[in-house]
CSV table of C-alpha atoms in Angstrom, one decimal:
chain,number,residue,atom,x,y,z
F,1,UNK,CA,138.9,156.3,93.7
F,2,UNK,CA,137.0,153.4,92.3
F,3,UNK,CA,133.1,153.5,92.7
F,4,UNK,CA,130.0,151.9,91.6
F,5,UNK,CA,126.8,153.9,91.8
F,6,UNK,CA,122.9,152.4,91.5
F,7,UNK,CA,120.7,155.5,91.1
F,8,UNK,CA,117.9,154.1,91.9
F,9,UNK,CA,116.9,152.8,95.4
F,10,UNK,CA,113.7,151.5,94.8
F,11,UNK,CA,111.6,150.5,91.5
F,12,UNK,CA,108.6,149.2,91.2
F,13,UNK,CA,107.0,147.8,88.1
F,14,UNK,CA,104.3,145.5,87.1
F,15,UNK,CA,104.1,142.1,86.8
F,16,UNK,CA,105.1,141.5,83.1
F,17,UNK,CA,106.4,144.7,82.4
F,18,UNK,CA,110.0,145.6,81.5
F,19,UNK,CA,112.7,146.1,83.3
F,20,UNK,CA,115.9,147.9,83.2
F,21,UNK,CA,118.1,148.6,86.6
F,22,UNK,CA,120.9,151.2,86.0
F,23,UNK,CA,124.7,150.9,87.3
F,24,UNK,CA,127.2,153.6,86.7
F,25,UNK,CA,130.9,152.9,87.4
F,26,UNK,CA,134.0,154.7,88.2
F,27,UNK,CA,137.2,153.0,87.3
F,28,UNK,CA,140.7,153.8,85.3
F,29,UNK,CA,141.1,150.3,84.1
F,30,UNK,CA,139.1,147.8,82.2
F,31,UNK,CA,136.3,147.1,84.7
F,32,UNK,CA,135.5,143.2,85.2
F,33,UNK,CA,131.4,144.1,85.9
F,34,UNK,CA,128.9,141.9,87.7
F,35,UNK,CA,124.8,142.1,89.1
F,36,UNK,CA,124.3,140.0,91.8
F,37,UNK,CA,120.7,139.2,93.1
F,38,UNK,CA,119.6,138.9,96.9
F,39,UNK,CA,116.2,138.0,98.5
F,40,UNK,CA,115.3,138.9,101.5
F,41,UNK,CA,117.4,137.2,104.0
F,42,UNK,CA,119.6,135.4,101.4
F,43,UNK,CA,123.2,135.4,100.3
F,44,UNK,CA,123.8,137.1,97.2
F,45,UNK,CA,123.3,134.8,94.0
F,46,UNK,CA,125.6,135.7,90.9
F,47,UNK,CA,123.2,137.0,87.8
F,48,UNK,CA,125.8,137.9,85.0
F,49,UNK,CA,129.7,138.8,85.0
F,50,UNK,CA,131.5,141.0,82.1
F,51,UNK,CA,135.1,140.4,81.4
F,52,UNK,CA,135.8,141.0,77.7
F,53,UNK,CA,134.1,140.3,74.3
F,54,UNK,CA,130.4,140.8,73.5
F,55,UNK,CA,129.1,144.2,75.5
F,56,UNK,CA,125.7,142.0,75.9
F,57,UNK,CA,125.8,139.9,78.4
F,58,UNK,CA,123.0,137.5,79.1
F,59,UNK,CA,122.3,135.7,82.7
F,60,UNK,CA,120.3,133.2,84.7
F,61,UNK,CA,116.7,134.3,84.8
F,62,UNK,CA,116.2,135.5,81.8
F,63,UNK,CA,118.2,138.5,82.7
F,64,UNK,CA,120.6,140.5,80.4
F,65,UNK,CA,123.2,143.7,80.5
F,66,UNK,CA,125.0,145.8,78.2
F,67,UNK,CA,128.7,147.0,79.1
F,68,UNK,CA,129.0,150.5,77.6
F,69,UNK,CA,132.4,151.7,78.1
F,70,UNK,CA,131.7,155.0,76.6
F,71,UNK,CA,128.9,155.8,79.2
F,72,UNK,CA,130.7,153.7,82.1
F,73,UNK,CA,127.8,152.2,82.8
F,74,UNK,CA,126.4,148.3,82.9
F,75,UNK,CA,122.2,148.0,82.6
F,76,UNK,CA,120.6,145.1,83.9
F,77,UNK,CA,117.5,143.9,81.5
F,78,UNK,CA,114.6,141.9,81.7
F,79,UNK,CA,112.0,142.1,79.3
F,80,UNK,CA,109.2,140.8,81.4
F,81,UNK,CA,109.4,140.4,85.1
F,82,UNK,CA,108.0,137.8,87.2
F,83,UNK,CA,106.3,138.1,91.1
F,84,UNK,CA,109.5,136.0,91.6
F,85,UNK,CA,112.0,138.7,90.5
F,86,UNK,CA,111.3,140.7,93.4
F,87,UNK,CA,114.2,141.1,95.2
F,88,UNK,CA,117.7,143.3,95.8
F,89,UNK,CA,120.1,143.7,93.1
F,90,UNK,CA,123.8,144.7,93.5
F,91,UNK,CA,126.2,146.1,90.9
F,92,UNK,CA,129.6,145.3,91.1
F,93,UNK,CA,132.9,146.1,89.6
F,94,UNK,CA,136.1,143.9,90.2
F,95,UNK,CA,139.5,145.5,90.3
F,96,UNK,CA,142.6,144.6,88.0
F,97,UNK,CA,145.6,142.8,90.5
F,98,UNK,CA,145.8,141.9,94.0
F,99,UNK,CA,142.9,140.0,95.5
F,100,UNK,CA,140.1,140.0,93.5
F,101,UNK,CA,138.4,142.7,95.6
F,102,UNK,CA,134.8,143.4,94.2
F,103,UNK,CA,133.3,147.0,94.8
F,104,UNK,CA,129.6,147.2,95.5
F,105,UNK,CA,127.1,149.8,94.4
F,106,UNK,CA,124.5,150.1,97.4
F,107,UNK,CA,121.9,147.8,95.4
F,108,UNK,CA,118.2,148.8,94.1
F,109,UNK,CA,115.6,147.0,95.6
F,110,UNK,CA,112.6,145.8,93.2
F,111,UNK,CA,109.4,145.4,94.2
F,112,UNK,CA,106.9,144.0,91.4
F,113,UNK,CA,103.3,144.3,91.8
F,114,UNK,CA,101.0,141.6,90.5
K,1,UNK,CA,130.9,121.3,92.7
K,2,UNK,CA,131.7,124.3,94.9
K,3,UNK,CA,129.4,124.5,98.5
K,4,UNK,CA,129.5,127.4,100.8
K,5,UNK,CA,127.9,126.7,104.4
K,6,UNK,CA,127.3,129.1,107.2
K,7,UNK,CA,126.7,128.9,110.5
K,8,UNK,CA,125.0,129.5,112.4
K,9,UNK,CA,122.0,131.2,110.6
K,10,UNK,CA,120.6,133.5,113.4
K,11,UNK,CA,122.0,134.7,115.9
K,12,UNK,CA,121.4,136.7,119.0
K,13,UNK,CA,123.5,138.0,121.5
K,14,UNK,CA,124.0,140.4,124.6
K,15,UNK,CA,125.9,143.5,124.1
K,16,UNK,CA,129.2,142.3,125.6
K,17,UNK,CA,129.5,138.5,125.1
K,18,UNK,CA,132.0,136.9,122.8
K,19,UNK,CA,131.1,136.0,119.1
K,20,UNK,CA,132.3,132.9,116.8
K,21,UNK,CA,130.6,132.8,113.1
K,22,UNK,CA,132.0,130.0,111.0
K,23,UNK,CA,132.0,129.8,106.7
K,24,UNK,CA,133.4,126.5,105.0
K,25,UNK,CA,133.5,125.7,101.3
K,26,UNK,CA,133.8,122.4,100.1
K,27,UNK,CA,135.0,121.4,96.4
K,28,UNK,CA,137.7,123.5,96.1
K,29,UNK,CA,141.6,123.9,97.3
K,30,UNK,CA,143.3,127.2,98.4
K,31,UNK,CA,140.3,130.1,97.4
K,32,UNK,CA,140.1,133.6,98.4
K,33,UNK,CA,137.9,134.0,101.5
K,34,UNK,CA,135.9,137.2,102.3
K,35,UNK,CA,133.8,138.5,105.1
K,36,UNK,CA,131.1,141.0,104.7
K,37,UNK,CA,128.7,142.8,106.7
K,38,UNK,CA,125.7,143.9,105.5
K,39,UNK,CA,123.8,146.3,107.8
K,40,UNK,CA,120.1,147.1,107.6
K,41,UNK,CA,118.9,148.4,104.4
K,42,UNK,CA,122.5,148.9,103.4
K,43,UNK,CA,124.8,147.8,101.4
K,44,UNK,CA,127.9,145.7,101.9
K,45,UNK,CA,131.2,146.0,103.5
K,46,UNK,CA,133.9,143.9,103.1
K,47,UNK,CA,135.7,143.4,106.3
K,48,UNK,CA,138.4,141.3,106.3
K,49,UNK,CA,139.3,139.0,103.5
K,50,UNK,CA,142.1,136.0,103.2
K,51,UNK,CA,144.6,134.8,100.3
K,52,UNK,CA,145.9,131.6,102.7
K,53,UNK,CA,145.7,130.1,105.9
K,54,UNK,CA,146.9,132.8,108.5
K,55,UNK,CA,146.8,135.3,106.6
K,56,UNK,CA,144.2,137.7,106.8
K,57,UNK,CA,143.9,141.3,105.6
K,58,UNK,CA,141.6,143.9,107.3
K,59,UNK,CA,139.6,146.3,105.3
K,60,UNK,CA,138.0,148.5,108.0
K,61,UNK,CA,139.1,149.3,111.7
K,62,UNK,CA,136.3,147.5,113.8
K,63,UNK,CA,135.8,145.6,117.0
K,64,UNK,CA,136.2,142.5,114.8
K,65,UNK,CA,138.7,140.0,113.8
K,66,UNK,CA,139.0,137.4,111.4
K,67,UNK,CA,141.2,133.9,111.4
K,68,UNK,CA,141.9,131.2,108.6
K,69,UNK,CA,142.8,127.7,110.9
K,70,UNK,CA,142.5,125.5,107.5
K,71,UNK,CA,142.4,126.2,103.9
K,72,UNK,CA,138.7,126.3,103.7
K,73,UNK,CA,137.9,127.5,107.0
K,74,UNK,CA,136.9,131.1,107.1
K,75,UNK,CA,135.9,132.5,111.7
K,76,UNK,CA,134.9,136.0,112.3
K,77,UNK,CA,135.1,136.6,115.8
K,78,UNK,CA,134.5,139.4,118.4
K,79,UNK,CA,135.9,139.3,122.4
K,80,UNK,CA,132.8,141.8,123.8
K,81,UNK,CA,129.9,142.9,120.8
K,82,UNK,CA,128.7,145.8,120.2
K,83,UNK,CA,125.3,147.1,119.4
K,84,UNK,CA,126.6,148.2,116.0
K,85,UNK,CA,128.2,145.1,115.4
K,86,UNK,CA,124.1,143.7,114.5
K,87,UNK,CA,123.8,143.2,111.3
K,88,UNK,CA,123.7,140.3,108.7
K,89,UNK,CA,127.2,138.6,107.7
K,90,UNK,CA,128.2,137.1,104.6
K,91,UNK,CA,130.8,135.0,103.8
K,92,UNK,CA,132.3,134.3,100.2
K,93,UNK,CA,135.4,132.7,98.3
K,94,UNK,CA,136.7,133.6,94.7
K,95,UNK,CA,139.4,131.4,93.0
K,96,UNK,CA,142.6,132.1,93.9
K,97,UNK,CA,143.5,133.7,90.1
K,98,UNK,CA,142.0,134.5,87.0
K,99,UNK,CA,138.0,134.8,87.5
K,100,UNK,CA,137.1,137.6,89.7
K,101,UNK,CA,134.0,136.4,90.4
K,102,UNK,CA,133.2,135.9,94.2
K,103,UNK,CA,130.2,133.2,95.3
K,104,UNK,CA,128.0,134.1,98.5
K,105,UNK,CA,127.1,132.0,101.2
K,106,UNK,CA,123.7,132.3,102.8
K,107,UNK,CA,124.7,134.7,105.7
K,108,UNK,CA,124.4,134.6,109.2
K,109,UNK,CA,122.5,137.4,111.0
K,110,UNK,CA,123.6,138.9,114.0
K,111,UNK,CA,121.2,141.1,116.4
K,112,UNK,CA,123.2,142.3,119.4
K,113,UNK,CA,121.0,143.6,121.9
């Protein structure tokens, strides 16, 4: 069965320290991959998506991720966070066919001390 | 450009009474429409999503159900809540083909008590 797993529940880091949130996939077919952001009491905000081409994929914010097939996983990067980046981050991986159904991992939240 | 409202933003309810949450989008023609639920320090669950008006495809068995009236006119609904039914409720639409992606709208949260 397909699954997306975030290791990681909570991470805190330091203002202007680097950043990398892990995501680890299960999936027979060419995954279409996405991190999604969420503040607290928000909808979820788009970050990146990966479809095909370039395994680095760079996003709003100053975020990046690397799609390594080989490891089934997809990274999220930032190489200096901000007070502002404290949030929820969800993995996701979109299945081949039918209706575009998205499978989330259960998110990491990041706090980020000053 | 593409909008997503909810409404409303907050809710609460007793344990019994009926419920009515409404999602639009504005700027685009025949989308994919999704609920979720999102309950307290968890992550999501889709519940019900929706490839055209009337028809509506349930992911989980719940005390929930879900109607399309218009093309971009997404209503969760509930006869009697539930205590577990509290959470917060998100709403998204994807394009009908091609791009997977799916766009969030603000949410609606629900405390049933």
């Amino acid at each position: 069965a397909q699954s997306v797993t975030q290791p990681d529940i909570h991470i805190t880091v330091s203002e202007g320290a680097s950043l990398e949130l892990r995501c680890n996939y299960s999936y027979g077919a060419t995954p279409y991959l996405f991190w999604y952001v969420q503040s607290p009491g928000q909808g979820l905000q788009l970050l990146l998506k990966y479809f095909s081409g370039d395994t680095l994929v760079q996003g709003i914010k100053g975020f990046e991720a690397e799609f390594k097939r080989s490891q089934s996983s997809f990274n999220l990067r930032k190489p200096s966070v901000h007070w502002s980046d404290a949030a929820e981050y969800f993995c996701a991986v979109g299945l081949s066919g039918g209706y575009n159904k998205l499978i989330f991992g259960a998110g990491t939240r990041l706090a980020v001390h000053p | 450009s593409q909008t997503i409202h909810q409404w409303p933003a907050t809710l609460v309810q007793p344990v019994g009474s009926p419920l009515s949450l409404e999602c639009t989008v504005e700027g685009t023609s025949n989308p994919n429409l999704y609920w979720y639920r999102q309950a307290a320090g968890r992550g999501l669950q889709l519940l019900f999503y929706s490839v055209g008006i009337g028809q509506i495809s349930s992911e989980v068995p719940q005390n929930l159900s879900a109607s399309r009236p218009q093309d971009r006119q997404f209503i969760l609904s509930s006869k009697k809540l539930l205590l577990s039914d509290s959470g917060f409720y998100l709403c998204a639409w994807s394009w009908a083909s091609g791009s997977k992606t799916q766009y969030f709208g603000p949410g609606t949260r629900l405390l049933v008590l």
